[in-house]
mmCIF file of C-alpha atoms in Angstrom:
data_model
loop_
_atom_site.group_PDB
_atom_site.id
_atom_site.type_symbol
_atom_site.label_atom_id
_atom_site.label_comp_id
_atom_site.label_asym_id
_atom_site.label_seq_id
_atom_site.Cartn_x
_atom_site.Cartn_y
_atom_site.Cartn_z
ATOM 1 C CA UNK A 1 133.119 -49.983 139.688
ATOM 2 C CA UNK A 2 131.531 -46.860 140.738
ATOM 3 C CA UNK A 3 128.280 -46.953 142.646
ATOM 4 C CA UNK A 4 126.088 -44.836 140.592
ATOM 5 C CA UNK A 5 126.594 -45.370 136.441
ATOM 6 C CA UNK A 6 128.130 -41.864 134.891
ATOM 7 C CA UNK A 7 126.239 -39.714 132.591
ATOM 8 C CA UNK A 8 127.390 -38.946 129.636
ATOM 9 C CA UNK A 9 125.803 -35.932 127.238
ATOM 10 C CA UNK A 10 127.042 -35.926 123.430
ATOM 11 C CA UNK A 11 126.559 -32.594 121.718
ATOM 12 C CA UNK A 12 126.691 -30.752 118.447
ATOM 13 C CA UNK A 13 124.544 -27.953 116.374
ATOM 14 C CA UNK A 14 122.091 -29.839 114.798
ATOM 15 C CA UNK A 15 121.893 -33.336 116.829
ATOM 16 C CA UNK A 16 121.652 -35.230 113.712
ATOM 17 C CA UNK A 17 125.180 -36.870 113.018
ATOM 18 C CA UNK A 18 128.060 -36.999 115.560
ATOM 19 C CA UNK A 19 126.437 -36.742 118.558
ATOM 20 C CA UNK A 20 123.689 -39.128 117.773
ATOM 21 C CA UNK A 21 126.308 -41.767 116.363
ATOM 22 C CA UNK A 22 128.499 -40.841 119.826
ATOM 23 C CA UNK A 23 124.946 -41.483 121.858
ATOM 24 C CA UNK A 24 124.251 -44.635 120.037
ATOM 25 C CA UNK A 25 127.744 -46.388 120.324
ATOM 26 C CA UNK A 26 127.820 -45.731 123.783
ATOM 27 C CA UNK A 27 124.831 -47.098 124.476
ATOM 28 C CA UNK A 28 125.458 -50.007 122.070
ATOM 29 C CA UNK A 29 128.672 -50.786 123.998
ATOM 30 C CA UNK A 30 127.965 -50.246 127.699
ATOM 31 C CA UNK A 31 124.424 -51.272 127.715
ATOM 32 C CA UNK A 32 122.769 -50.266 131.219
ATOM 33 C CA UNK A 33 126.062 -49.455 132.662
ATOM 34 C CA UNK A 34 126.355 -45.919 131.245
ATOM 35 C CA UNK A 35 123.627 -43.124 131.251
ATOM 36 C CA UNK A 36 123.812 -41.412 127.965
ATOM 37 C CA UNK A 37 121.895 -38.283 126.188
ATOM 38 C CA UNK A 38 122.599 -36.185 122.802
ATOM 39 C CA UNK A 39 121.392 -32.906 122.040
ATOM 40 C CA UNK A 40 121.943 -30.100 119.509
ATOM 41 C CA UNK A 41 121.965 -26.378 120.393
ATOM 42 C CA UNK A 42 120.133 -25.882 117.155
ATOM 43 C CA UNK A 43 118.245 -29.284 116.273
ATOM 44 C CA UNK A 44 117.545 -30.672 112.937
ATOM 45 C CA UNK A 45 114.303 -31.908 111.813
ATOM 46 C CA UNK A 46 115.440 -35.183 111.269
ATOM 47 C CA UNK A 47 119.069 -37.671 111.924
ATOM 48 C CA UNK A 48 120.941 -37.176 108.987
ATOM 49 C CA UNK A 49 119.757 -40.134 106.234
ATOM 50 C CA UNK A 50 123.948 -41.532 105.527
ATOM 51 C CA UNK A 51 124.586 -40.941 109.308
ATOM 52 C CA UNK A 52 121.238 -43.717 110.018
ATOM 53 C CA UNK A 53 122.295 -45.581 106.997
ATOM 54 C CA UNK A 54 126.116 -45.784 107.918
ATOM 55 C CA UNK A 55 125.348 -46.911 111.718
ATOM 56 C CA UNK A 56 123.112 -49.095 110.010
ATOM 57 C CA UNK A 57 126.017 -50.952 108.439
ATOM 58 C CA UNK A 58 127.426 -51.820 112.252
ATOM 59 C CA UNK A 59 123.982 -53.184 113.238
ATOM 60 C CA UNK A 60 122.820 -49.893 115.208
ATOM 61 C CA UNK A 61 119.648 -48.313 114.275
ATOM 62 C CA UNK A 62 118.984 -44.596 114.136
ATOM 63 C CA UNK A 63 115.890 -44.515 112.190
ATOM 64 C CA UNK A 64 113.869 -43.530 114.499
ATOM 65 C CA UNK A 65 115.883 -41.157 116.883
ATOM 66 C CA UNK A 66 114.790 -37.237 116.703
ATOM 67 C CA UNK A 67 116.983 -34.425 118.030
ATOM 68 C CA UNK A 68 117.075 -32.710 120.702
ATOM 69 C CA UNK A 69 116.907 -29.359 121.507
ATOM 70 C CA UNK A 70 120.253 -28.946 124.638
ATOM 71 C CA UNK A 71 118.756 -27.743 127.534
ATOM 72 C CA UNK A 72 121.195 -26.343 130.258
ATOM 73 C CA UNK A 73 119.075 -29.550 132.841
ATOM 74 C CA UNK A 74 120.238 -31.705 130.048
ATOM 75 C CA UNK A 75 124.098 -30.571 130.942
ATOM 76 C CA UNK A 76 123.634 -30.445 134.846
ATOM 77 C CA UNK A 77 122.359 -34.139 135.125
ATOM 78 C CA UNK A 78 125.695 -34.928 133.130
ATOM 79 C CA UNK A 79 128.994 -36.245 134.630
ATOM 80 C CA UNK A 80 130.413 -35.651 130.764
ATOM 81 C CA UNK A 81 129.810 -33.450 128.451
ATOM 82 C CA UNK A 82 131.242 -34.493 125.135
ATOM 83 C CA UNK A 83 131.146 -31.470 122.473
ATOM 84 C CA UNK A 84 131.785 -32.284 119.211
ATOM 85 C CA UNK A 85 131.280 -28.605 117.055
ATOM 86 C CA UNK A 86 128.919 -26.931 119.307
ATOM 87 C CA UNK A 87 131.229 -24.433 120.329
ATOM 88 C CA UNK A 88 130.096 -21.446 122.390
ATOM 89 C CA UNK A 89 126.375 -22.410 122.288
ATOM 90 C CA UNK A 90 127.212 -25.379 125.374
ATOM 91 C CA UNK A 91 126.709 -24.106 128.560
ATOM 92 C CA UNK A 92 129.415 -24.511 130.801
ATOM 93 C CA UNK A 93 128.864 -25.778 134.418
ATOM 94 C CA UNK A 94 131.470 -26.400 137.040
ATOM 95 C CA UNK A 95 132.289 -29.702 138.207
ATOM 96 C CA UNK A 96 131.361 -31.556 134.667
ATOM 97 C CA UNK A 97 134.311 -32.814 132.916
ATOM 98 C CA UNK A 98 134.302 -31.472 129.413
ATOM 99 C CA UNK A 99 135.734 -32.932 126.234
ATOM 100 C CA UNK A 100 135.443 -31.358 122.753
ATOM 101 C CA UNK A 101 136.140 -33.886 120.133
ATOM 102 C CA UNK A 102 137.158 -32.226 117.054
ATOM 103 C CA UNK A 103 135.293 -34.222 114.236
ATOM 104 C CA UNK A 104 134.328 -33.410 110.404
ATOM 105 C CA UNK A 105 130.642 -32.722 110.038
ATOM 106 C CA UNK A 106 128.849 -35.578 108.047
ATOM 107 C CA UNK A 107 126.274 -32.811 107.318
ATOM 108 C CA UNK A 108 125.643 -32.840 103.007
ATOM 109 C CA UNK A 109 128.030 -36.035 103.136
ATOM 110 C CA UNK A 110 127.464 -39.354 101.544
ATOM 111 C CA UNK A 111 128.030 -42.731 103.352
ATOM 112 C CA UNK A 112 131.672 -42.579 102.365
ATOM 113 C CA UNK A 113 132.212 -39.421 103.656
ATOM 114 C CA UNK A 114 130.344 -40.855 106.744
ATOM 115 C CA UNK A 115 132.309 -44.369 107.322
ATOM 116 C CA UNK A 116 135.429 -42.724 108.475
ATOM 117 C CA UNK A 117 133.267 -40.037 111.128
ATOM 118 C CA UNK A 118 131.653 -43.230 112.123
ATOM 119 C CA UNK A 119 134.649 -45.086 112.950
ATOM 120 C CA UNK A 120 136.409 -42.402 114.231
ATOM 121 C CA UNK A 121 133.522 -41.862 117.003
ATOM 122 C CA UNK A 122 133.262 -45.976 118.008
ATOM 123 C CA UNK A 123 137.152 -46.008 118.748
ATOM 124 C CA UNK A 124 137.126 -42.959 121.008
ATOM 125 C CA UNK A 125 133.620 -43.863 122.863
ATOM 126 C CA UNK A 126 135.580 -47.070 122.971
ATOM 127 C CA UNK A 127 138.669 -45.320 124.988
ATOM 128 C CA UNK A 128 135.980 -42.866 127.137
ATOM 129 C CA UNK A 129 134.117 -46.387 128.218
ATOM 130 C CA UNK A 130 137.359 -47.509 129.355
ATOM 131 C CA UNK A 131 138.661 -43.879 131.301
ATOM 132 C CA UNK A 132 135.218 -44.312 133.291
ATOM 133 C CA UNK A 133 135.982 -47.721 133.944
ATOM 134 C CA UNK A 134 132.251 -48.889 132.459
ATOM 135 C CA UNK A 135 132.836 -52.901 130.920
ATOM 136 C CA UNK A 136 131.429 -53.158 127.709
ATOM 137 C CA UNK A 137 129.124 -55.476 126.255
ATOM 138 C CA UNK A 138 130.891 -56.731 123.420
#
């Protein structure tokens, strides 16, 4: 296990779907053992409603996360930056490992529309957990 945890930094526009349900699983599933941020280049006012009430479903609350404006500090104290629609508004910095994780927007979805995002998102911070080699608490 490595000696210091890796940081991991979920992004999208708006920080109010996919990278707050990436932020949350990860933290749901490797606890302590994983240091992990979201942000949105341009931030909602609020976490979309059927993104909070799908995670809601899998016993992870949302309700009271805000976005996050992405700060370039924000990608520099990173390991990983995970993008997930942001596209050229991430700054880049060498030596980060990026990964862009082509997702549908739940933005204007309902739950159903959000179920299958959701899902989609636990299985791969499922296989990232296991790439950094973090155990996970379930």
């Amino acid at each position: 296990m490595p000696e210091s945890k890796p940081s991991v930094l979920f992004v999208c526009v708006h920080n109010a779907g996919r990278s707050q349900m990436g932020a949350a699983f990860l933290t749901h599933l490797g606890g302590d053992r994983v240091e992990v941020r979201s942000a949105g280049s341009a931030p909602a006012e609020a976490v979309n409603p059927a993104v909070v009430a799908a995670m809601r479903e899998v016993g992870i609350d949302l309700s009271a996360r805000t976005p996050k404006l992405l700060t370039a500090e924000a990608v520099q104290a990173s390991d990983v930056v995970i993008t997930m629609g942001c596209g050229d508004a991430c700054p880049v910095f060498p030596g980060k490992q990026y990964l862009d994780w082509k997702l549908a927007d739940p933005a204007g979805q309902g739950i159903e529309a959000v179920r299958p995002i959701r899902d989609e998102i636990e299985q791969r911070v499922r296989n990232l957990l296991a790439e950094l080699d973090v155990r996970t608490g379930t």
